[in-house]
Coordinates of C-alpha atoms in Angstrom, one line a residue:
M34 CA 6.5 -22.6 -2.9
G35 CA 4.8 -22.4 -6.3
N36 CA 4.1 -20.3 -9.4
P37 CA 2.4 -17.0 -8.9
N38 CA -1.3 -17.2 -8.9
A39 CA -1.2 -21.0 -8.0
G40 CA -3.1 -20.5 -4.8
K41 CA 0.1 -20.7 -2.7
S42 CA -0.5 -17.6 -0.5
T43 CA -4.3 -18.6 0.0
L44 CA -3.2 -22.0 1.1
F45 CA -0.6 -20.5 3.4
N46 CA -3.3 -18.1 5.1
A47 CA -5.7 -21.0 5.4
L48 CA -2.9 -23.0 7.3
T49 CA -1.7 -20.4 9.6
G50 CA -4.6 -18.1 10.0
L51 CA -3.9 -15.2 12.3
S52 CA -0.6 -16.7 13.4
A53 CA 1.3 -15.3 10.4
K54 CA 4.0 -12.7 10.7
V55 CA 5.5 -10.6 7.9
A56 CA 9.2 -9.5 8.3
N57 CA 12.2 -9.3 6.0
Y58 CA 14.9 -11.7 5.1
P59 CA 18.2 -10.8 6.8
G60 CA 20.1 -8.1 5.0
V61 CA 17.5 -7.5 2.2
T62 CA 14.0 -5.9 2.2
V63 CA 12.1 -8.8 0.4
S64 CA 9.1 -9.6 2.4
R65 CA 8.8 -13.0 4.2
S66 CA 5.7 -14.4 5.6
V67 CA 6.0 -17.0 8.3
G68 CA 3.4 -18.6 10.4
S69 CA 2.7 -21.8 12.3
V70 CA 0.1 -24.6 12.2
A71 CA -0.8 -27.0 15.0
V72 CA -0.2 -30.8 13.9
G73 CA -0.9 -33.2 16.6
D74 CA 1.0 -32.0 19.8
Q75 CA 3.5 -29.8 18.0
R76 CA 3.4 -26.6 16.0
V77 CA 5.1 -26.7 12.4
V78 CA 6.7 -23.5 11.2
V79 CA 5.6 -22.6 7.7
E80 CA 7.0 -20.0 5.3
D81 CA 5.4 -18.6 2.2
L82 CA 8.0 -18.0 -0.4
P83 CA 7.7 -15.6 -3.2
G84 CA 6.0 -16.8 -6.4
T85 CA 8.5 -18.3 -9.0
Y86 CA 8.5 -20.1 -12.2
S87 CA 12.0 -21.5 -11.9
L88 CA 15.0 -21.9 -9.5
D89 CA 17.1 -20.3 -12.1
P90 CA 16.6 -16.8 -10.9
I91 CA 16.4 -13.7 -13.0
S92 CA 15.0 -11.3 -10.4
P93 CA 15.8 -10.6 -6.7
D94 CA 12.6 -12.1 -5.6
E95 CA 13.5 -15.5 -7.4
Q96 CA 17.0 -15.2 -6.0
I97 CA 15.6 -15.3 -2.5
V98 CA 13.6 -18.4 -3.3
A99 CA 16.6 -20.1 -4.7
R100 CA 18.8 -19.2 -1.6
V101 CA 16.1 -20.4 0.8
I102 CA 15.9 -23.7 -0.9
E103 CA 19.6 -23.9 -0.9
G104 CA 19.7 -23.2 2.8
H105 CA 21.5 -19.9 2.3
E106 CA 19.0 -17.8 4.4
G107 CA 19.4 -19.6 7.7
E108 CA 18.6 -23.3 8.3
S109 CA 17.8 -25.5 5.4
P110 CA 14.1 -26.4 5.2
D111 CA 13.0 -29.6 6.5
G112 CA 10.7 -30.1 3.5
V113 CA 9.1 -28.2 0.6
V114 CA 5.4 -28.1 -0.2
V115 CA 5.2 -27.5 -3.9
V116 CA 1.8 -26.0 -5.0
L117 CA 0.8 -27.0 -8.5
D118 CA -2.1 -25.2 -10.4
A119 CA -4.2 -28.1 -12.0
T120 CA -5.2 -25.8 -14.8
S121 CA -1.7 -24.9 -15.8
L122 CA 0.0 -28.3 -14.8
R123 CA 2.5 -28.4 -17.7
R124 CA 4.3 -25.3 -16.6
S125 CA 4.0 -26.2 -12.9
L126 CA 5.6 -29.4 -13.3
G127 CA 8.9 -27.8 -14.5
L128 CA 9.3 -26.1 -11.1
L129 CA 8.7 -29.5 -9.3
A130 CA 11.3 -31.2 -11.3
Q131 CA 13.8 -28.6 -10.2
V132 CA 12.8 -29.0 -6.6
Q133 CA 13.2 -32.8 -6.8
Q134 CA 16.9 -32.1 -7.9
T135 CA 17.6 -30.6 -4.7
G136 CA 16.9 -33.7 -2.7
L137 CA 14.8 -32.1 -0.2
P138 CA 11.7 -33.9 1.1
T139 CA 8.9 -32.8 -1.2
L140 CA 5.1 -32.8 -0.9
V141 CA 2.8 -31.8 -3.7
V142 CA -0.4 -29.9 -3.3
L143 CA -2.6 -29.8 -6.4
T144 CA -5.0 -26.7 -6.5
F145 CA -7.8 -25.8 -8.6
T146 CA -9.0 -29.2 -9.3
D147 CA -12.5 -28.0 -9.1
E148 CA -11.8 -25.4 -11.8
L149 CA -10.2 -28.1 -14.0
A150 CA -13.2 -30.1 -13.8
R151 CA -15.5 -27.2 -14.4
R152 CA -13.6 -26.4 -17.6
G153 CA -13.8 -30.1 -18.9
G154 CA -10.3 -31.1 -17.8
G155 CA -9.3 -34.2 -15.7
I156 CA -6.5 -36.0 -14.0
D157 CA -6.1 -39.2 -12.2
L158 CA -4.5 -38.1 -8.8
A159 CA -3.2 -41.5 -7.8
A160 CA -1.5 -42.0 -11.2
L161 CA -0.1 -38.3 -10.9
S162 CA 1.5 -39.3 -7.6
D163 CA 3.0 -42.5 -9.0
A164 CA 4.3 -40.6 -12.1
V165 CA 6.1 -37.7 -10.2
G166 CA 7.2 -40.0 -7.2
N167 CA 5.7 -37.6 -4.5
Q168 CA 2.7 -37.7 -2.7
V169 CA -0.1 -35.6 -4.1
V170 CA -2.7 -33.9 -1.8
P171 CA -5.5 -32.1 -3.5
V172 CA -6.6 -28.8 -1.8
T173 CA -9.6 -26.7 -3.0
A174 CA -10.7 -23.4 -1.6
G175 CA -13.2 -23.9 1.2
N176 CA -12.8 -27.7 1.7
R177 CA -11.8 -28.2 5.3
N178 CA -11.5 -32.0 4.9
Q179 CA -8.7 -31.5 2.3
L180 CA -6.9 -29.0 4.4
H181 CA -7.0 -31.3 7.4
D182 CA -5.6 -34.1 5.2
L183 CA -2.7 -31.7 4.2
I184 CA -2.0 -30.7 7.9
A185 CA -1.8 -34.4 8.9
Q186 CA 0.9 -34.8 6.3
L187 CA 3.0 -32.0 7.7
D188 CA 3.8 -34.0 11.0
D189 CA 7.1 -35.5 9.7
P190 CA 8.6 -34.5 6.3
C191 CA 11.2 -37.3 6.6
C192 CA 8.2 -39.9 6.0
W193 CA 7.2 -38.1 2.8
R194 CA 7.2 -40.2 -0.4
V195 CA 10.4 -40.0 -2.3
P196 CA 10.7 -40.6 -6.0
A197 CA 12.8 -43.7 -7.0
V198 CA 14.4 -41.7 -9.7
P199 CA 14.4 -37.9 -9.4
A200 CA 13.3 -35.7 -12.3
P201 CA 16.2 -35.2 -14.9
T202 CA 18.3 -32.1 -14.8
D203 CA 18.9 -31.3 -18.5
P204 CA 16.1 -28.9 -19.7
A205 CA 15.4 -31.0 -22.8
Q206 CA 15.1 -34.1 -20.8
V207 CA 12.8 -32.2 -18.3
T208 CA 10.3 -31.5 -21.1
G209 CA 10.2 -35.2 -21.9
W210 CA 9.7 -36.0 -18.2
V211 CA 6.9 -33.5 -18.1
D212 CA 5.1 -35.1 -21.1
S213 CA 5.4 -38.6 -19.7
V214 CA 4.0 -37.5 -16.3
L215 CA 1.0 -35.9 -18.0
T216 CA 0.4 -39.0 -20.2
A217 CA 0.8 -41.3 -17.2
A218 CA -1.6 -39.3 -15.1
G219 CA -4.3 -39.2 -17.8
F220 CA -4.2 -35.4 -17.8
R221 CA -7.0 -33.8 -20.1
I222 CA -6.2 -30.3 -20.9
P223 CA -9.0 -27.8 -19.8
Q224 CA -11.0 -25.8 -22.2
V225 CA -10.5 -22.1 -22.3
D226 CA -13.0 -20.7 -19.7
A227 CA -15.9 -19.5 -21.8
R228 CA -17.0 -17.1 -19.0
T229 CA -13.5 -15.6 -18.5
R230 CA -13.1 -15.3 -22.4
R231 CA -16.4 -13.3 -22.6
I232 CA -15.6 -11.0 -19.7
D233 CA -12.2 -10.5 -21.0
S234 CA -13.5 -9.5 -24.5
V235 CA -14.9 -6.4 -22.8
L236 CA -12.5 -5.8 -19.8
L237 CA -9.3 -6.2 -21.9
H238 CA -10.6 -4.3 -24.8
P239 CA -8.1 -1.3 -25.4
V240 CA -10.8 1.3 -25.3
W241 CA -13.8 -0.1 -23.3
G242 CA -11.6 -1.9 -20.8
T243 CA -9.8 1.3 -20.0
V244 CA -13.1 3.2 -19.8
I245 CA -14.6 0.6 -17.4
F246 CA -11.5 0.8 -15.2
L247 CA -11.7 4.5 -15.1
V248 CA -15.5 4.5 -14.3
A249 CA -14.9 2.0 -11.5
M250 CA -12.4 4.3 -9.9
V251 CA -14.6 7.3 -10.2
V252 CA -17.5 5.2 -8.5
F253 CA -15.1 4.1 -5.7
F254 CA -14.0 7.6 -4.7
Q255 CA -17.7 8.7 -4.7
V256 CA -18.2 5.8 -2.2
I257 CA -15.4 7.0 0.0
F258 CA -17.1 10.3 0.8
T259 CA -20.8 9.1 0.7
V260 CA -20.3 6.0 2.9
A261 CA -17.3 7.1 5.0
A262 CA -18.7 10.7 5.9
P263 CA -21.3 9.5 8.5
I264 CA -19.1 7.3 10.3
Q265 CA -16.3 10.0 10.2
G266 CA -19.0 12.3 11.9
W267 CA -19.6 9.5 14.7
I268 CA -15.9 9.4 15.3
E269 CA -15.4 13.1 15.5
T270 CA -18.2 13.2 17.9
L271 CA -16.6 10.6 20.1
F272 CA -13.3 12.4 20.2
G273 CA -15.0 15.8 20.9
W274 CA -16.8 14.2 23.9
L275 CA -13.6 12.7 25.2
A276 CA -11.8 16.0 25.1
T277 CA -14.7 17.6 26.8
L278 CA -14.6 15.0 29.6
V279 CA -10.8 15.7 30.0
D280 CA -11.3 19.4 30.2
E281 CA -14.1 18.9 32.8
Y282 CA -12.4 16.4 35.0
V283 CA -8.7 16.8 34.6
T284 CA -7.7 20.0 36.6
V285 CA -4.0 19.9 36.1
G286 CA -3.4 22.5 33.3
W287 CA -0.5 20.9 31.5
L288 CA -2.0 17.3 31.8
S289 CA -5.4 18.5 30.7
G290 CA -3.6 20.0 27.6
L291 CA -1.6 17.0 26.8
L292 CA -4.6 14.8 26.9
A293 CA -7.2 16.9 25.2
D294 CA -5.0 18.8 22.7
G295 CA -2.0 16.7 22.3
I296 CA -3.4 13.0 22.4
I297 CA -7.2 13.3 21.8
G298 CA -6.9 16.3 19.4
G299 CA -3.9 15.0 17.5
V300 CA -4.3 11.3 17.4
G301 CA -8.2 11.6 17.1
S302 CA -7.9 13.9 14.1
V303 CA -6.0 11.1 12.3
L304 CA -8.0 8.1 13.5
V305 CA -11.2 9.9 12.0
F306 CA -10.0 8.7 8.5
L307 CA -10.0 5.1 9.4
P308 CA -13.3 4.4 7.5
Q309 CA -11.6 5.7 4.3
I310 CA -8.5 3.4 4.9
A311 CA -10.9 0.5 5.3
L312 CA -12.8 1.3 2.0
L313 CA -9.6 1.8 0.0
F314 CA -8.1 -1.6 1.0
A315 CA -11.5 -3.4 0.5
M316 CA -11.6 -2.2 -3.0
I317 CA -7.9 -3.5 -3.6
A318 CA -8.8 -6.9 -2.1
V319 CA -11.9 -7.3 -4.3
L320 CA -9.7 -6.4 -7.4
E321 CA -7.1 -8.9 -6.4
S322 CA -9.3 -11.8 -5.4
S323 CA -11.6 -11.6 -8.2
G324 CA -8.7 -11.8 -10.9
Y325 CA -9.2 -8.3 -12.1
M326 CA -5.9 -6.9 -11.0
S327 CA -4.1 -8.9 -13.4
R328 CA -6.2 -7.4 -16.3
V329 CA -5.5 -4.0 -15.0
A330 CA -1.9 -4.6 -15.1
F331 CA -2.3 -5.8 -18.7
L332 CA -4.3 -2.7 -19.7
M333 CA -1.8 -0.5 -18.0
D334 CA 1.2 -2.4 -19.7
R335 CA 0.2 -0.4 -22.8
V336 CA 0.3 2.9 -20.9
M337 CA 3.3 1.9 -19.1
G338 CA 5.0 1.2 -22.4
R339 CA 4.7 4.8 -23.2
A340 CA 6.9 5.5 -20.3
G341 CA 9.3 2.7 -21.1
L342 CA 8.2 0.5 -18.3
E343 CA 6.2 -3.0 -18.3
G344 CA 3.0 -4.2 -16.8
R345 CA 5.0 -5.7 -13.9
A346 CA 6.1 -2.2 -12.9
F347 CA 2.4 -1.3 -12.6
V348 CA 2.0 -3.9 -10.0
A349 CA 4.8 -2.4 -7.9
M350 CA 3.2 1.0 -8.4
L351 CA -0.1 -0.3 -7.3
S352 CA 1.4 -1.7 -4.2
S353 CA 2.6 2.0 -3.5
V354 CA -1.3 3.0 -3.2
A355 CA -1.0 1.3 0.2
C356 CA 2.4 2.6 1.0
A357 CA 5.5 3.5 -1.1
V358 CA 7.7 1.3 1.0
P359 CA 6.1 -2.1 0.0
G360 CA 5.8 -0.6 -3.6
I361 CA 9.6 0.1 -3.7
M362 CA 10.2 -3.4 -2.2
A363 CA 8.0 -5.0 -4.8
T364 CA 10.5 -3.8 -7.7
R365 CA 12.5 -6.8 -6.8
S366 CA 10.2 -8.9 -8.9
L367 CA 11.4 -6.8 -11.9
P368 CA 14.3 -8.5 -13.8
S369 CA 15.6 -5.4 -15.4
A370 CA 17.9 -3.2 -13.3
R371 CA 16.9 -0.1 -15.3
D372 CA 13.2 -0.9 -14.6
R373 CA 13.8 -1.3 -10.9
I374 CA 15.5 2.1 -10.6
A375 CA 13.1 3.9 -12.7
T376 CA 10.1 2.3 -10.8
M377 CA 11.7 3.0 -7.4
M378 CA 12.3 6.7 -8.3
T379 CA 8.6 7.3 -9.4
A380 CA 6.7 4.9 -6.9
P381 CA 6.5 7.7 -4.2
L382 CA 4.4 9.8 -6.5
M383 CA 1.7 7.2 -6.5
T384 CA -1.0 8.3 -4.0
C385 CA -0.3 6.3 -0.8
S386 CA -2.9 5.7 1.9
A387 CA -1.0 8.2 4.2
R388 CA -2.0 10.8 1.9
L389 CA -5.7 10.0 2.1
P390 CA -6.3 11.8 5.4
V391 CA -4.6 15.0 4.3
Y392 CA -6.6 14.8 0.9
T393 CA -9.8 14.4 2.7
M394 CA -9.2 17.2 5.0
L395 CA -8.3 19.7 2.3
I396 CA -10.8 18.7 -0.2
A397 CA -13.6 19.2 2.4
M398 CA -12.1 22.7 2.9
L399 CA -11.8 23.4 -0.9
V400 CA -15.0 21.7 -2.1
P401 CA -18.4 22.2 -0.5
S402 CA -20.0 18.8 0.5
D403 CA -23.0 19.4 -1.5
A404 CA -21.3 20.5 -4.8
R405 CA -22.0 18.2 -7.7
L406 CA -21.2 17.7 -11.4
G407 CA -24.2 16.1 -12.8
P408 CA -25.0 13.0 -10.6
L409 CA -21.5 12.7 -9.2
G410 CA -20.3 14.5 -6.0
L411 CA -17.5 17.0 -6.7
Q412 CA -15.4 16.0 -3.7
G413 CA -15.2 12.3 -4.9
L414 CA -14.2 13.7 -8.4
V415 CA -11.5 15.8 -6.9
M416 CA -10.2 12.8 -4.9
F417 CA -10.1 10.7 -8.2
A418 CA -8.2 13.5 -9.9
M419 CA -5.6 13.4 -7.0
Y420 CA -5.0 9.7 -7.6
L421 CA -5.0 10.2 -11.3
L422 CA -2.5 13.0 -10.9
G423 CA -0.2 10.7 -9.0
A424 CA -0.3 8.0 -11.6
V425 CA 0.2 10.2 -14.6
S426 CA 3.0 12.1 -12.9
A427 CA 4.6 8.8 -12.1
M428 CA 4.4 7.8 -15.8
G429 CA 6.0 11.1 -16.9
A430 CA 8.9 10.7 -14.3
A431 CA 9.4 7.2 -15.3
W432 CA 9.9 8.1 -18.9
V433 CA 12.5 10.7 -17.8
F434 CA 14.3 8.2 -15.7
K435 CA 14.2 5.5 -18.3
Y436 CA 15.8 7.9 -20.8
V437 CA 18.5 8.8 -18.2
L438 CA 19.1 5.1 -17.5
R439 CA 18.8 3.7 -21.0
G440 CA 22.2 2.1 -20.7
K441 CA 21.5 0.3 -17.4
G442 CA 20.8 -3.1 -18.8
P443 CA 18.6 -4.9 -21.5
A444 CA 14.9 -4.6 -21.6
L445 CA 13.4 -8.1 -21.0
P446 CA 10.1 -9.4 -22.0
F447 CA 6.9 -9.1 -19.8
Y448 CA 5.1 -12.2 -18.9
M449 CA 2.0 -12.4 -16.6
E450 CA -0.6 -14.9 -16.1
M451 CA -4.3 -14.2 -16.4
P452 CA -6.2 -16.3 -13.7
S453 CA -9.9 -17.1 -14.2
Y454 CA -12.5 -14.9 -12.6
Q455 CA -13.9 -15.9 -9.4
A456 CA -16.1 -14.4 -6.7
P457 CA -14.0 -12.6 -4.1
R458 CA -14.0 -14.6 -0.8
L459 CA -15.4 -12.3 2.2
S460 CA -12.7 -13.9 4.5
D461 CA -9.9 -12.7 2.1
I462 CA -11.3 -9.3 1.9
G463 CA -11.9 -9.2 5.7
H464 CA -8.3 -10.3 6.2
A465 CA -7.0 -7.6 3.9
V466 CA -9.0 -4.7 5.5
W467 CA -8.3 -6.0 9.1
D468 CA -4.5 -6.0 8.3
A469 CA -4.6 -2.5 6.7
C470 CA -6.7 -1.1 9.5
A471 CA -4.6 -2.7 12.2
H472 CA -1.5 -1.4 10.6
F473 CA -2.9 2.1 10.3
V474 CA -3.9 2.0 14.0
M475 CA -0.5 0.8 15.1
R476 CA 1.1 3.5 13.1
V477 CA -1.2 6.1 14.8
G478 CA -0.4 4.5 18.2
R479 CA 3.4 4.5 17.6
I480 CA 4.9 7.0 15.1
I481 CA 1.9 9.4 15.1
L482 CA 1.4 9.5 18.8
V483 CA 5.2 10.1 19.5
L484 CA 5.1 12.9 17.0
T485 CA 1.8 14.5 18.1
I486 CA 3.1 14.6 21.7
A487 CA 6.4 16.1 20.4
I488 CA 4.5 18.7 18.5
W489 CA 2.2 19.4 21.6
A490 CA 5.3 20.0 23.6
L491 CA 6.9 22.3 21.0
L492 CA 3.4 24.3 20.9
S493 CA 3.2 24.6 24.7
L494 CA 6.7 25.6 25.4
P495 CA 7.8 28.0 26.7
V496 CA 4.6 28.6 28.9
A497 CA 3.5 32.2 28.7
S498 CA 3.4 34.0 32.0
D499 CA 0.9 36.6 33.1
Q500 CA 3.6 39.2 32.7
D501 CA 4.1 38.0 29.1
L502 CA 0.2 38.2 28.4
A503 CA 0.0 41.6 30.1
T504 CA 2.9 43.1 28.0
A505 CA 1.2 41.8 24.9
G506 CA -2.2 43.2 25.9
V507 CA -3.8 39.7 26.0
D508 CA -6.7 39.2 28.5
P509 CA -5.7 36.2 30.8
T510 CA -9.5 35.4 31.0
D511 CA -9.9 35.1 27.4
E512 CA -8.9 31.4 26.7
V513 CA -9.0 31.7 22.9
A514 CA -6.7 34.8 23.0
V515 CA -4.2 33.2 25.5
A516 CA -4.2 30.0 23.3
E517 CA -3.5 32.1 20.3
Y518 CA -0.6 33.9 21.9
Q519 CA 0.8 30.8 23.5
I520 CA 1.0 29.0 19.9
D521 CA 2.3 32.1 18.2
N522 CA 5.2 32.4 20.9
S523 CA 6.0 28.7 21.1
A524 CA 9.2 26.8 20.3
A525 CA 7.4 25.4 17.2
A526 CA 6.6 28.9 16.1
A527 CA 10.1 29.9 16.3
V528 CA 11.2 26.9 14.2
G529 CA 8.2 27.4 11.7
K530 CA 8.8 31.2 11.4
T531 CA 12.6 30.6 10.5
I532 CA 11.5 28.3 7.5
Q533 CA 8.3 30.3 6.7
P534 CA 10.0 32.6 4.1
V535 CA 10.7 29.5 1.9
F536 CA 7.0 28.5 1.8
E537 CA 5.3 31.9 2.2
P538 CA 5.1 32.5 -1.7
L539 CA 2.9 29.4 -1.5
G540 CA 0.6 31.0 1.1
F541 CA 1.9 28.7 3.9
D542 CA 2.3 30.4 7.4
W543 CA 4.4 28.9 10.1
R544 CA 1.8 26.6 11.4
I545 CA 1.4 25.0 8.0
T546 CA 5.3 24.9 7.8
V547 CA 5.4 23.0 11.1
G548 CA 2.8 20.7 9.7
L549 CA 5.0 19.9 6.8
L550 CA 8.0 19.2 8.9
S551 CA 6.1 16.8 11.1
A552 CA 4.8 15.1 8.0
M553 CA 8.3 13.9 7.3
G554 CA 7.9 11.3 10.0
A555 CA 4.4 10.4 8.7
R556 CA 2.2 12.3 6.4
E557 CA -0.9 11.8 8.5
T558 CA 0.8 13.9 11.3
F559 CA 0.1 17.0 9.3
V560 CA -3.5 16.4 10.1
A561 CA -2.7 15.9 13.7
T562 CA -0.6 18.9 13.9
M563 CA -3.2 21.1 12.4
G564 CA -5.8 19.6 14.6
Q565 CA -3.7 20.4 17.7
M566 CA -3.4 24.1 16.4
V567 CA -7.3 24.6 16.5
S568 CA -8.3 22.2 19.4
A569 CA -8.2 25.0 21.8
D570 CA -10.6 27.1 19.8
N571 CA -13.1 24.4 18.8
P572 CA -12.4 21.0 20.0
D573 CA -15.9 19.7 19.0
D574 CA -15.6 20.6 15.4
P575 CA -12.0 21.0 14.4
G576 CA -12.9 21.0 10.7
S577 CA -14.8 24.3 10.9
A578 CA -12.0 25.9 13.1
L579 CA -9.5 24.9 10.4
Q580 CA -11.6 26.6 7.7
E581 CA -11.8 29.8 9.9
M582 CA -8.0 30.0 10.7
T583 CA -6.4 33.4 9.9
W584 CA -2.8 34.7 9.8
I585 CA -1.9 35.5 13.6
S586 CA 0.9 38.0 12.7
G587 CA 2.9 39.6 10.0
P588 CA 1.6 41.7 7.0
H589 CA -1.2 39.1 6.5
A590 CA -2.6 39.2 10.0
G591 CA -6.3 38.8 10.1
Q592 CA -6.5 37.3 6.6
K593 CA -7.9 33.9 6.0
L594 CA -5.3 31.2 5.9
F595 CA -6.9 28.3 4.1
T596 CA -8.0 30.1 1.0
P597 CA -9.0 28.1 -2.1
G598 CA -5.5 28.8 -3.7
V599 CA -3.6 27.8 -0.6
A600 CA -5.7 24.5 0.0
A601 CA -5.2 23.5 -3.7
A602 CA -1.4 24.3 -3.3
L603 CA -1.2 22.1 -0.3
L604 CA -2.9 19.3 -2.2
V605 CA -0.4 19.4 -5.0
Y606 CA 2.4 19.8 -2.7
F607 CA 1.5 16.7 -0.8
A608 CA 0.9 14.9 -4.3
F609 CA 4.6 15.4 -5.2
A610 CA 6.8 15.9 -2.2
L611 CA 8.7 13.0 -0.6
Q612 CA 7.9 13.5 2.9
C613 CA 8.3 10.0 4.3
T614 CA 11.6 9.2 6.0
S615 CA 10.7 5.5 5.8
T616 CA 10.5 5.8 2.1
I617 CA 14.0 7.4 1.9
A618 CA 15.3 4.8 4.2
V619 CA 14.1 1.9 1.9
L620 CA 15.2 3.7 -1.2
K621 CA 18.8 3.8 0.2
Q622 CA 18.5 0.0 1.1
E623 CA 17.1 -1.1 -2.3
S624 CA 19.5 1.2 -4.5
G625 CA 22.6 0.4 -2.4
G626 CA 23.5 4.0 -1.3
W627 CA 22.5 7.5 -0.9
K628 CA 22.7 8.6 -4.4
W629 CA 19.2 7.8 -5.6
P630 CA 17.3 8.8 -2.3
V631 CA 19.0 12.3 -2.5
I632 CA 18.2 12.7 -6.2
A633 CA 14.5 11.6 -5.3
F634 CA 14.2 14.0 -2.4
V635 CA 15.6 17.0 -4.3
Y636 CA 13.6 16.5 -7.5
L637 CA 10.4 15.7 -5.8
T638 CA 10.7 18.7 -3.4
A639 CA 11.5 20.9 -6.2
L640 CA 8.5 19.6 -8.2
A641 CA 6.2 20.0 -5.3
W642 CA 7.2 23.7 -4.6
V643 CA 7.0 24.8 -8.2
S644 CA 3.8 23.0 -8.8
A645 CA 2.1 24.2 -5.7
L646 CA 3.1 27.9 -6.6
V647 CA 1.7 27.4 -10.2
V648 CA -1.7 26.0 -8.8
K649 CA -2.0 28.7 -6.1
L650 CA -1.6 31.4 -8.8
V651 CA -3.9 29.8 -11.2
V652 CA -6.7 29.1 -8.7
E653 CA -6.4 32.7 -7.2
A654 CA -6.8 34.1 -10.7
A655 CA -9.8 31.8 -11.5
V656 CA -11.6 32.7 -8.2
G657 CA -10.8 36.5 -8.6

C-alpha cells in the first residue's frame, strides 16, 4: 500500500509480472489486483491496494483499504509493504505511522531515491530504518538487484523488524514523530525539479496548455487512420481469404454459412479494428507513464469546474475512454456523493473503445479517405470531433445533474499530486497495450462471438424453400438474390421490421435496427451484424458492400441506405445512446438500485434519437 503516484503499482507489476489477476472485492465493484511472486520454494500472494493518503477514509476506495488492513475483506494480511516516495517523504510517513498502529508486520519500500538525489536531496537509509523501527528497502525502476533484495524479504513477514515503540496515535504527536524521523535520517528536502517546472510553465498554462493538449489529440486521431489503415487492409484480406476457403471446401450449406458469414464475416469485421484499439491504449499509457495525465486532469479541473465537478472526476471520465464500466467504478475515488452520482450518470457519454469500430466504419463511409483540411486528413478530424462531442456532452449533462443533486452532500476540496516528468517505459506501454488488446480479443471471442452466431441464426431462419423463392419470383441460381430474400424474410427481419417504425424517421431500416439491438450486448456487435448482412454479397470487401446497400422493400425500396445523413445520424446516435448492458448493470451496483440506471437509459436514448434526427435533417439539407 502507499500514496497515489508513489510507484506502488509499478512495483506490484515488477513483482508479479504476468501472474497478476484483476477482480473485484466481494460485494463491491472496486477493483483488486492480486498476483504472486516466487520466493525460494514457495509462492507469496501479493495484493495491490488502491492508493490512499490515510487510513481514515473519506472515499469508498479508501474505505476498502482500511477494511483490508483491518481484516474485514477476508483473511487478515500476513504483512504490509508500505511504499514511501522519497521525494515526498513527510506526507508518506503519516501513512506509515497509521499502519504501525495496526500491529501488522510492516516492511518499508523507499522509491524514487534516484529522483531524490538528482534534485539535490538526500537521506541516510540505515538511519531512516532505525528511526521508524522497520526495515527499509530501496527500490528504483530498472534495478533488478534491489528488486531481488525485496523479494528475499517477502519470505517470512513474521521476521520483519518491529519498532520498539510504534508511532503515536494522536495527530499532533504524529507530526512531531515525522519531524523527528526526518531529522534522525538526515533528510534533505529535494529542490523543485527545474525541468518539470519549465515544462509545466507551458503545459499548465491556461491557454497554451489547453491548446497543446487539443493539438496532441488531433495528431493522435490522424495517426489512428494513417497508421492503422494499412494493417486493417491486411486483416480484411486475411478474413476474406478465410471466407473464400470455407466456401470452397465446406460443402454443407448451413455449416458453410455459419463459418463464412456468421463467424468469419461477423467476428472478422470486428477484429479488423484491433490496430485502432492498440494505438488508443498506447497513447493513454504514454500520457500516464510520462506524468502528463495529472497535468491534463489539472487543466480539465477548470473546465470541469464549469460543470460543477472537480479534476478527480475527469480521471474517472478518462477511464471511460477505455470502457464506461471501469470509469463508473473509478468514481469510488470521489469523496462527494453528489459528484459520484453526477459522474456516473455522464460517464457513458465519454467515447469508449467499443464505439471506435463503429465510428471507424461509419466515418469511412461518410468521409472519403483522401479528403483533407489543409495538411490534416478529414477522417481523423471527424474522429477527433466525435471524442470531443462525447466530452462536451458529458460536461453539459454533469452540469444538469449537479444542479439536480445540489442537496446531496457538501462539495469537498480537490487535491492531486503532480509527479515529475519521466520518459515512458516501453515495458509499461507494452503491458497496457497487451492487456487492452487481450481484453478486446477475449471480448470478441466470448460476448461478440455468441451474439454474432445468434444474429446469424436469426438471419438464416426460417430457411427459404424453392417454393418460397418461386412464389417471390427469385431465381434459385442467383445467389445474391436468394441471400437478399432470405435476409428480408428471416426471423431477424421480423423483429427488426416490428421496431423499424421507431427509427425510420432517422433513416434506419430494419437491418440497422437489428444492429442497434445487437449492440445492446456489445457496441462492436453492430459492425459484426452489418458485416453479416453483406458477407453474402461481397465477402472480400464488406466495406464497399455496406456503402452500396439499398432498402430491400417498402416505399424506399432501391434507394441507397447509408446516405451521408443516415451515416451522420448513426454516428450521433452511437455517441449518446446507452447500449451497453454491462454499463447498466454496474450503474445499478454503484448507485444501489434501479432508479439511476433507468433514468440514464431513458435520458440517453431520448437524447440519441432526437440528436440523430436533427443531424440527419441538417446534413440532408446541406448536401441538397
